[in-house]
Every structure is written in C-alpha cells, then in structure tokens.
JSON list of C-alpha atoms in Angstrom, two decimals:
[
{"chain": "A", "resi": 188, "resn": "MET", "atom": "CA", "xyz": [18.85, 88.49, 60.28]},
{"chain": "A", "resi": 189, "resn": "SER", "atom": "CA", "xyz": [16.46, 90.40, 58.01]},
{"chain": "A", "resi": 190, "resn": "LEU", "atom": "CA", "xyz": [13.57, 88.09, 58.88]},
{"chain": "A", "resi": 191, "resn": "VAL", "atom": "CA", "xyz": [14.31, 88.41, 62.60]},
{"chain": "A", "resi": 192, "resn": "ILE", "atom": "CA", "xyz": [14.28, 92.20, 62.33]},
{"chain": "A", "resi": 193, "resn": "TRP", "atom": "CA", "xyz": [11.01, 92.06, 60.37]},
{"chain": "A", "resi": 194, "resn": "ILE", "atom": "CA", "xyz": [9.50, 89.96, 63.18]},
{"chain": "A", "resi": 195, "resn": "ALA", "atom": "CA", "xyz": [10.84, 92.39, 65.78]},
{"chain": "A", "resi": 196, "resn": "ILE", "atom": "CA", "xyz": [9.32, 95.40, 64.03]},
{"chain": "A", "resi": 197, "resn": "PHE", "atom": "CA", "xyz": [6.00, 93.99, 62.74]},
{"chain": "A", "resi": 198, "resn": "LYS", "atom": "CA", "xyz": [5.13, 91.20, 65.18]},
{"chain": "A", "resi": 199, "resn": "VAL", "atom": "CA", "xyz": [6.80, 92.15, 68.47]},
{"chain": "A", "resi": 200, "resn": "LEU", "atom": "CA", "xyz": [6.16, 95.83, 67.63]},
{"chain": "A", "resi": 201, "resn": "ILE", "atom": "CA", "xyz": [9.55, 97.27, 68.51]},
{"chain": "A", "resi": 202, "resn": "CYS", "atom": "CA", "xyz": [9.48, 100.80, 67.11]},
{"chain": "A", "resi": 203, "resn": "PHE", "atom": "CA", "xyz": [12.51, 102.62, 65.74]},
{"chain": "A", "resi": 204, "resn": "LEU", "atom": "CA", "xyz": [14.71, 99.56, 65.33]},
{"chain": "A", "resi": 205, "resn": "TYR", "atom": "CA", "xyz": [17.69, 100.13, 63.03]},
{"chain": "A", "resi": 206, "resn": "ILE", "atom": "CA", "xyz": [20.30, 97.77, 61.63]},
{"chain": "A", "resi": 207, "resn": "TYR", "atom": "CA", "xyz": [23.86, 98.20, 60.38]},
{"chain": "A", "resi": 208, "resn": "VAL", "atom": "CA", "xyz": [25.37, 94.90, 59.16]},
{"chain": "A", "resi": 209, "resn": "ASP", "atom": "CA", "xyz": [25.04, 92.74, 62.31]},
{"chain": "A", "resi": 210, "resn": "ASP", "atom": "CA", "xyz": [24.46, 95.58, 64.79]},
{"chain": "A", "resi": 211, "resn": "SER", "atom": "CA", "xyz": [20.99, 96.74, 65.71]},
{"chain": "A", "resi": 212, "resn": "PHE", "atom": "CA", "xyz": [20.22, 99.91, 67.62]},
{"chain": "A", "resi": 213, "resn": "SER", "atom": "CA", "xyz": [17.27, 101.96, 68.70]},
{"chain": "A", "resi": 214, "resn": "PHE", "atom": "CA", "xyz": [16.22, 104.55, 71.24]},
{"chain": "A", "resi": 215, "resn": "ASP", "atom": "CA", "xyz": [13.76, 104.57, 74.07]},
{"chain": "A", "resi": 216, "resn": "ASP", "atom": "CA", "xyz": [12.44, 106.88, 76.76]},
{"chain": "A", "resi": 217, "resn": "LYS", "atom": "CA", "xyz": [14.89, 106.80, 79.69]},
{"chain": "A", "resi": 218, "resn": "ARG", "atom": "CA", "xyz": [11.96, 106.07, 82.02]},
{"chain": "A", "resi": 219, "resn": "ASP", "atom": "CA", "xyz": [11.02, 102.89, 80.11]},
{"chain": "A", "resi": 220, "resn": "LEU", "atom": "CA", "xyz": [13.45, 100.46, 81.74]},
{"chain": "A", "resi": 221, "resn": "GLU", "atom": "CA", "xyz": [12.90, 96.76, 82.44]},
{"chain": "A", "resi": 222, "resn": "LEU", "atom": "CA", "xyz": [14.85, 94.02, 84.15]},
{"chain": "A", "resi": 223, "resn": "TYR", "atom": "CA", "xyz": [16.41, 91.53, 81.76]},
{"chain": "A", "resi": 224, "resn": "ALA", "atom": "CA", "xyz": [16.87, 88.54, 84.06]},
{"chain": "A", "resi": 225, "resn": "PRO", "atom": "CA", "xyz": [19.60, 86.60, 82.16]},
{"chain": "A", "resi": 226, "resn": "TYR", "atom": "CA", "xyz": [21.95, 89.61, 82.44]},
{"chain": "A", "resi": 227, "resn": "LYS", "atom": "CA", "xyz": [20.61, 90.74, 85.83]},
{"chain": "A", "resi": 228, "resn": "LYS", "atom": "CA", "xyz": [20.48, 94.26, 84.39]},
{"chain": "A", "resi": 229, "resn": "VAL", "atom": "CA", "xyz": [17.93, 96.97, 83.89]},
{"chain": "A", "resi": 230, "resn": "LEU", "atom": "CA", "xyz": [17.78, 97.84, 80.18]},
{"chain": "A", "resi": 231, "resn": "PRO", "atom": "CA", "xyz": [15.53, 99.91, 77.90]},
{"chain": "A", "resi": 232, "resn": "GLY", "atom": "CA", "xyz": [12.18, 98.20, 77.22]},
{"chain": "A", "resi": 233, "resn": "SER", "atom": "CA", "xyz": [12.68, 97.89, 73.47]},
{"chain": "A", "resi": 234, "resn": "LEU", "atom": "CA", "xyz": [16.08, 96.24, 73.98]},
{"chain": "A", "resi": 235, "resn": "VAL", "atom": "CA", "xyz": [14.58, 93.78, 76.47]},
{"chain": "A", "resi": 236, "resn": "LYS", "atom": "CA", "xyz": [11.86, 92.89, 73.92]},
{"chain": "A", "resi": 237, "resn": "LEU", "atom": "CA", "xyz": [14.52, 92.30, 71.26]},
{"chain": "A", "resi": 238, "resn": "LEU", "atom": "CA", "xyz": [16.67, 90.15, 73.58]},
{"chain": "A", "resi": 239, "resn": "ARG", "atom": "CA", "xyz": [13.61, 88.09, 74.57]},
{"chain": "A", "resi": 240, "resn": "LEU", "atom": "CA", "xyz": [12.80, 87.55, 70.88]},
{"chain": "A", "resi": 241, "resn": "TRP", "atom": "CA", "xyz": [16.37, 86.42, 70.25]},
{"chain": "A", "resi": 242, "resn": "ASP", "atom": "CA", "xyz": [16.17, 84.09, 73.27]},
{"chain": "A", "resi": 243, "resn": "SER", "atom": "CA", "xyz": [12.89, 82.58, 72.03]},
{"chain": "A", "resi": 244, "resn": "ILE", "atom": "CA", "xyz": [14.40, 81.64, 68.64]},
{"chain": "A", "resi": 245, "resn": "GLY", "atom": "CA", "xyz": [17.80, 80.66, 70.03]},
{"chain": "A", "resi": 246, "resn": "LEU", "atom": "CA", "xyz": [19.74, 83.53, 68.46]},
{"chain": "A", "resi": 247, "resn": "PRO", "atom": "CA", "xyz": [22.96, 84.04, 70.46]},
{"chain": "A", "resi": 248, "resn": "HIS", "atom": "CA", "xyz": [23.91, 87.47, 71.79]},
{"chain": "A", "resi": 249, "resn": "GLU", "atom": "CA", "xyz": [26.57, 88.89, 74.07]},
{"chain": "A", "resi": 250, "resn": "GLU", "atom": "CA", "xyz": [25.98, 91.04, 77.13]},
{"chain": "A", "resi": 251, "resn": "ARG", "atom": "CA", "xyz": [28.93, 93.32, 76.34]},
{"chain": "A", "resi": 252, "resn": "LYS", "atom": "CA", "xyz": [27.29, 94.37, 73.06]},
{"chain": "A", "resi": 253, "resn": "GLN", "atom": "CA", "xyz": [23.97, 95.36, 74.66]},
{"chain": "A", "resi": 254, "resn": "ILE", "atom": "CA", "xyz": [24.66, 98.99, 75.46]},
{"chain": "A", "resi": 255, "resn": "TYR", "atom": "CA", "xyz": [22.54, 102.03, 76.04]},
{"chain": "A", "resi": 256, "resn": "GLY", "atom": "CA", "xyz": [23.05, 105.57, 77.24]},
{"chain": "A", "resi": 257, "resn": "PRO", "atom": "CA", "xyz": [22.89, 109.19, 76.20]},
{"chain": "A", "resi": 258, "resn": "GLU", "atom": "CA", "xyz": [25.68, 108.58, 73.65]},
{"chain": "A", "resi": 259, "resn": "LEU", "atom": "CA", "xyz": [26.17, 105.36, 71.74]},
{"chain": "A", "resi": 260, "resn": "PRO", "atom": "CA", "xyz": [29.23, 104.10, 69.90]},
{"chain": "A", "resi": 261, "resn": "ILE", "atom": "CA", "xyz": [27.99, 103.03, 66.46]},
{"chain": "A", "resi": 262, "resn": "ILE", "atom": "CA", "xyz": [30.54, 101.84, 63.87]},
{"chain": "A", "resi": 263, "resn": "GLY", "atom": "CA", "xyz": [33.25, 103.79, 65.69]},
{"chain": "A", "resi": 264, "resn": "PHE", "atom": "CA", "xyz": [31.36, 107.06, 66.04]},
{"chain": "A", "resi": 265, "resn": "ASP", "atom": "CA", "xyz": [29.72, 108.66, 69.07]},
{"chain": "A", "resi": 266, "resn": "VAL", "atom": "CA", "xyz": [26.06, 109.09, 68.22]},
{"chain": "A", "resi": 267, "resn": "ASP", "atom": "CA", "xyz": [24.07, 111.40, 70.50]},
{"chain": "A", "resi": 268, "resn": "PRO", "atom": "CA", "xyz": [20.37, 110.81, 69.82]},
{"chain": "A", "resi": 269, "resn": "ASN", "atom": "CA", "xyz": [19.39, 113.69, 72.09]},
{"chain": "A", "resi": 270, "resn": "LEU", "atom": "CA", "xyz": [21.47, 116.28, 70.25]},
{"chain": "A", "resi": 271, "resn": "MET", "atom": "CA", "xyz": [20.86, 114.40, 66.96]},
{"chain": "A", "resi": 272, "resn": "CYS", "atom": "CA", "xyz": [24.54, 114.46, 66.05]},
{"chain": "A", "resi": 273, "resn": "ALA", "atom": "CA", "xyz": [27.45, 112.11, 65.46]},
{"chain": "A", "resi": 274, "resn": "CYS", "atom": "CA", "xyz": [31.20, 112.61, 65.80]},
{"chain": "A", "resi": 275, "resn": "MET", "atom": "CA", "xyz": [34.38, 110.57, 66.01]},
{"chain": "A", "resi": 276, "resn": "LEU", "atom": "CA", "xyz": [35.41, 109.19, 69.37]},
{"chain": "A", "resi": 277, "resn": "ASP", "atom": "CA", "xyz": [38.00, 111.55, 70.88]},
{"chain": "A", "resi": 278, "resn": "ASP", "atom": "CA", "xyz": [40.79, 108.96, 70.86]},
{"chain": "A", "resi": 279, "resn": "SER", "atom": "CA", "xyz": [40.00, 107.98, 67.24]},
{"chain": "A", "resi": 280, "resn": "ARG", "atom": "CA", "xyz": [40.10, 111.61, 66.17]},
{"chain": "A", "resi": 281, "resn": "GLU", "atom": "CA", "xyz": [43.41, 112.17, 67.99]},
{"chain": "A", "resi": 282, "resn": "ARG", "atom": "CA", "xyz": [44.94, 109.06, 66.37]},
{"chain": "A", "resi": 283, "resn": "LEU", "atom": "CA", "xyz": [43.84, 110.30, 62.95]},
{"chain": "A", "resi": 284, "resn": "ILE", "atom": "CA", "xyz": [45.28, 113.76, 63.63]},
{"chain": "A", "resi": 285, "resn": "LEU", "atom": "CA", "xyz": [48.61, 112.25, 64.73]},
{"chain": "A", "resi": 286, "resn": "ALA", "atom": "CA", "xyz": [48.69, 110.01, 61.65]},
{"chain": "A", "resi": 287, "resn": "LEU", "atom": "CA", "xyz": [47.97, 112.98, 59.37]},
{"chain": "A", "resi": 288, "resn": "LEU", "atom": "CA", "xyz": [50.72, 115.06, 60.99]},
{"chain": "A", "resi": 289, "resn": "ASP", "atom": "CA", "xyz": [53.17, 112.17, 60.78]},
{"chain": "A", "resi": 290, "resn": "PHE", "atom": "CA", "xyz": [52.33, 111.63, 57.10]},
{"chain": "A", "resi": 291, "resn": "ALA", "atom": "CA", "xyz": [52.42, 115.33, 56.16]},
{"chain": "A", "resi": 292, "resn": "GLN", "atom": "CA", "xyz": [56.22, 115.62, 55.99]},
{"chain": "A", "resi": 293, "resn": "TRP", "atom": "CA", "xyz": [57.25, 117.37, 52.79]},
{"chain": "A", "resi": 294, "resn": "GLY", "atom": "CA", "xyz": [60.00, 115.63, 50.87]},
{"chain": "A", "resi": 295, "resn": "THR", "atom": "CA", "xyz": [59.45, 112.19, 52.40]},
{"chain": "A", "resi": 296, "resn": "ARG", "atom": "CA", "xyz": [58.46, 109.13, 50.43]},
{"chain": "A", "resi": 297, "resn": "ARG", "atom": "CA", "xyz": [55.61, 106.83, 51.38]},
{"chain": "A", "resi": 298, "resn": "SER", "atom": "CA", "xyz": [54.35, 103.65, 49.78]},
{"chain": "A", "resi": 299, "resn": "LEU", "atom": "CA", "xyz": [51.22, 103.63, 47.65]},
{"chain": "A", "resi": 300, "resn": "ARG", "atom": "CA", "xyz": [49.70, 101.40, 50.32]},
{"chain": "A", "resi": 301, "resn": "ASP", "atom": "CA", "xyz": [50.41, 104.06, 52.97]},
{"chain": "A", "resi": 302, "resn": "PHE", "atom": "CA", "xyz": [48.70, 106.68, 50.81]},
{"chain": "A", "resi": 303, "resn": "GLN", "atom": "CA", "xyz": [45.72, 104.38, 50.30]},
{"chain": "A", "resi": 304, "resn": "CYS", "atom": "CA", "xyz": [45.43, 103.51, 54.00]},
{"chain": "A", "resi": 305, "resn": "LEU", "atom": "CA", "xyz": [45.45, 107.16, 54.99]},
{"chain": "A", "resi": 306, "resn": "ALA", "atom": "CA", "xyz": [42.90, 107.99, 52.28]},
{"chain": "A", "resi": 307, "resn": "GLY", "atom": "CA", "xyz": [40.67, 105.17, 53.54]},
{"chain": "A", "resi": 308, "resn": "TRP", "atom": "CA", "xyz": [40.89, 106.38, 57.13]},
{"chain": "A", "resi": 309, "resn": "MET", "atom": "CA", "xyz": [40.05, 109.92, 56.03]},
{"chain": "A", "resi": 310, "resn": "SER", "atom": "CA", "xyz": [37.16, 108.63, 53.90]},
{"chain": "A", "resi": 311, "resn": "TRP", "atom": "CA", "xyz": [35.73, 106.87, 56.95]},
{"chain": "A", "resi": 312, "resn": "ALA", "atom": "CA", "xyz": [35.97, 110.14, 58.91]},
{"chain": "A", "resi": 313, "resn": "LEU", "atom": "CA", "xyz": [33.99, 111.89, 56.17]},
{"chain": "A", "resi": 314, "resn": "ASN", "atom": "CA", "xyz": [30.90, 110.09, 57.48]},
{"chain": "A", "resi": 315, "resn": "VAL", "atom": "CA", "xyz": [30.81, 112.62, 60.31]},
{"chain": "A", "resi": 316, "resn": "TYR", "atom": "CA", "xyz": [33.01, 115.39, 58.85]},
{"chain": "A", "resi": 317, "resn": "PRO", "atom": "CA", "xyz": [31.80, 115.59, 55.22]},
{"chain": "A", "resi": 318, "resn": "LEU", "atom": "CA", "xyz": [33.12, 119.13, 54.74]},
{"chain": "A", "resi": 319, "resn": "LEU", "atom": "CA", "xyz": [36.68, 117.80, 54.96]},
{"chain": "A", "resi": 320, "resn": "ARG", "atom": "CA", "xyz": [36.33, 116.08, 51.56]},
{"chain": "A", "resi": 321, "resn": "PRO", "atom": "CA", "xyz": [38.59, 118.61, 49.76]},
{"chain": "A", "resi": 322, "resn": "GLY", "atom": "CA", "xyz": [41.45, 117.40, 51.97]},
{"chain": "A", "resi": 323, "resn": "LEU", "atom": "CA", "xyz": [41.61, 114.18, 49.95]},
{"chain": "A", "resi": 324, "resn": "SER", "atom": "CA", "xyz": [42.23, 115.80, 46.54]},
{"chain": "A", "resi": 325, "resn": "ALA", "atom": "CA", "xyz": [46.02, 115.81, 46.62]},
{"chain": "A", "resi": 326, "resn": "LEU", "atom": "CA", "xyz": [46.19, 112.28, 48.05]},
{"chain": "A", "resi": 327, "resn": "TYR", "atom": "CA", "xyz": [44.01, 111.00, 45.23]},
{"chain": "A", "resi": 328, "resn": "ALA", "atom": "CA", "xyz": [45.96, 112.95, 42.63]},
{"chain": "A", "resi": 329, "resn": "LYS", "atom": "CA", "xyz": [49.26, 111.45, 43.84]},
{"chain": "A", "resi": 330, "resn": "THR", "atom": "CA", "xyz": [47.92, 107.88, 43.71]},
{"chain": "A", "resi": 331, "resn": "ALA", "atom": "CA", "xyz": [45.95, 108.09, 40.45]},
{"chain": "A", "resi": 332, "resn": "GLY", "atom": "CA", "xyz": [46.97, 105.38, 38.00]},
{"chain": "A", "resi": 333, "resn": "LYS", "atom": "CA", "xyz": [49.48, 103.74, 40.34]},
{"chain": "A", "resi": 334, "resn": "LEU", "atom": "CA", "xyz": [49.17, 100.00, 40.98]},
{"chain": "A", "resi": 335, "resn": "GLU", "atom": "CA", "xyz": [52.32, 98.78, 42.78]},
{"chain": "A", "resi": 336, "resn": "SER", "atom": "CA", "xyz": [51.46, 98.85, 46.49]},
{"chain": "A", "resi": 337, "resn": "ARG", "atom": "CA", "xyz": [55.11, 99.06, 47.60]},
{"chain": "A", "resi": 338, "resn": "ALA", "atom": "CA", "xyz": [56.04, 101.80, 45.15]},
{"chain": "A", "resi": 339, "resn": "LYS", "atom": "CA", "xyz": [57.33, 104.91, 46.91]},
{"chain": "A", "resi": 340, "resn": "ILE", "atom": "CA", "xyz": [55.58, 108.21, 46.24]},
{"chain": "A", "resi": 341, "resn": "TRP", "atom": "CA", "xyz": [56.86, 111.64, 47.19]},
{"chain": "A", "resi": 342, "resn": "VAL", "atom": "CA", "xyz": [54.84, 113.63, 49.70]},
{"chain": "A", "resi": 343, "resn": "ASN", "atom": "CA", "xyz": [54.64, 117.01, 48.00]},
{"chain": "A", "resi": 344, "resn": "ARG", "atom": "CA", "xyz": [53.61, 120.47, 49.20]},
{"chain": "A", "resi": 345, "resn": "ASP", "atom": "CA", "xyz": [50.01, 120.01, 48.01]},
{"chain": "A", "resi": 346, "resn": "VAL", "atom": "CA", "xyz": [49.59, 116.88, 50.12]},
{"chain": "A", "resi": 347, "resn": "VAL", "atom": "CA", "xyz": [51.17, 118.59, 53.14]},
{"chain": "A", "resi": 348, "resn": "ARG", "atom": "CA", "xyz": [49.00, 121.69, 52.71]},
{"chain": "A", "resi": 349, "resn": "GLU", "atom": "CA", "xyz": [45.76, 119.70, 52.41]},
{"chain": "A", "resi": 350, "resn": "LEU", "atom": "CA", "xyz": [46.52, 117.34, 55.29]},
{"chain": "A", "resi": 351, "resn": "THR", "atom": "CA", "xyz": [47.46, 120.29, 57.51]},
{"chain": "A", "resi": 352, "resn": "TRP", "atom": "CA", "xyz": [44.17, 121.93, 56.52]},
{"chain": "A", "resi": 353, "resn": "VAL", "atom": "CA", "xyz": [42.30, 118.75, 57.53]},
{"chain": "A", "resi": 354, "resn": "VAL", "atom": "CA", "xyz": [44.11, 118.64, 60.89]},
{"chain": "A", "resi": 355, "resn": "HIS", "atom": "CA", "xyz": [43.23, 122.30, 61.56]},
{"chain": "A", "resi": 356, "resn": "HIS", "atom": "CA", "xyz": [39.56, 121.64, 60.86]},
{"chain": "A", "resi": 357, "resn": "LEU", "atom": "CA", "xyz": [39.47, 118.33, 62.76]},
{"chain": "A", "resi": 358, "resn": "HIS", "atom": "CA", "xyz": [40.56, 120.16, 65.91]},
{"chain": "A", "resi": 359, "resn": "ALA", "atom": "CA", "xyz": [37.52, 122.44, 65.68]},
{"chain": "A", "resi": 360, "resn": "ALA", "atom": "CA", "xyz": [34.98, 120.04, 64.15]},
{"chain": "A", "resi": 361, "resn": "ASP", "atom": "CA", "xyz": [31.81, 119.18, 66.07]},
{"chain": "A", "resi": 362, "resn": "GLY", "atom": "CA", "xyz": [30.67, 116.32, 63.91]},
{"chain": "A", "resi": 363, "resn": "ILE", "atom": "CA", "xyz": [27.50, 116.22, 61.89]},
{"chain": "A", "resi": 364, "resn": "PHE", "atom": "CA", "xyz": [24.01, 117.19, 62.94]},
{"chain": "A", "resi": 365, "resn": "PHE", "atom": "CA", "xyz": [21.18, 115.10, 61.52]},
{"chain": "A", "resi": 366, "resn": "PHE", "atom": "CA", "xyz": [19.03, 118.16, 60.95]},
{"chain": "A", "resi": 367, "resn": "LYS", "atom": "CA", "xyz": [20.13, 121.40, 59.37]},
{"chain": "A", "resi": 368, "resn": "SER", "atom": "CA", "xyz": [18.51, 123.34, 62.18]},
{"chain": "A", "resi": 369, "resn": "ILE", "atom": "CA", "xyz": [18.07, 122.13, 65.72]},
{"chain": "A", "resi": 370, "resn": "SER", "atom": "CA", "xyz": [15.45, 124.77, 66.60]},
{"chain": "A", "resi": 371, "resn": "TRP", "atom": "CA", "xyz": [11.83, 123.82, 66.06]},
{"chain": "A", "resi": 372, "resn": "ASP", "atom": "CA", "xyz": [9.17, 126.39, 65.19]}
]
C-alpha cells in the first residue's frame, strides 16, 4: 500500500493524502466534486482521483468505505476538519461512561482481564481526551504485577473515585483541538 500511496501523492498529485493502517483520508474543497461513474456518485475530486488510480492497478475497494462530509469517522472518532478537532462518537462515549459507572462499584471484585479491558478502552479514549490520563492511575496500581487473567481484584475507593472523576469530565469534554488556538492573527 505504501507504493500505491507514493504514486497517488507524487505521480497522480493528490495533495493532503493521509494513511492509517489500511484507511486513507484527505480533505477537499466542497465545491470540487466529480462524478465517479462506477458508484454513480458525486465525490470529492481527490477521492475520485484515488479511486481511479486503484481501478487502474486493480486494487479492490468498497463503496461503503468511501465517505466524505463535514465530519469523518476515523478509527472510531469524529474528526471535524473544519473545526480542526476530534472527539469520540456520542454512542461510543455513552457506552464508555456506562461501562465506567458499572465498573466503579466499591467493594465488588472484577477479574484482572476486566481491569485490563477497561484500561485499554480508556487508553483508546485518551487519543481525544488526553487530560483524562490521571483517571488510569488507580486501575494501573491495582493490576501492577498481576498475571492471572481470571484472578479477582477488589474495586477499591481509589478506583471508584478516579473512574467517577473520568465520567464527570467525559460528560463535559469537547475532544481535542489540533491547534492550541483557533484564532489566527
């Protein structure tokens, strides 16, 4: 895929083409739309160029994955290129909040695997809510040095306090802005 992207950028001259694993994304002026005949759809010009390149070399692609709009879902986050920000999808954020509240029951016991799964989910959310990092401290402290995935671990007050703190801040969080300031001088 790297060679194909190199061709797209340096030979076909598609500007601002980005890749994440097997997903590519870009942006374009909303007035620069072209018909892509195989899909019978009007799509951004840079996307049409990329699809035509893929067609010319026989690289398969699916219509359902060719999306565009003012907000784009990229690796499970809503990315708004106009506001230059990213946040969790509303339903993903609500599911995380419910999972945190369900987990944060003082005096209950959870498996090491449950602790690790929740920590992983929270770590993923840190991509767009990096200031919530302190909310992982107690989870990591409780799991440090433990190896048996089915071993039960007590949910203590520190874990409950930190997870409740994360929930409180998730309710009010806007996501992450790509620039510190959005005003230009």
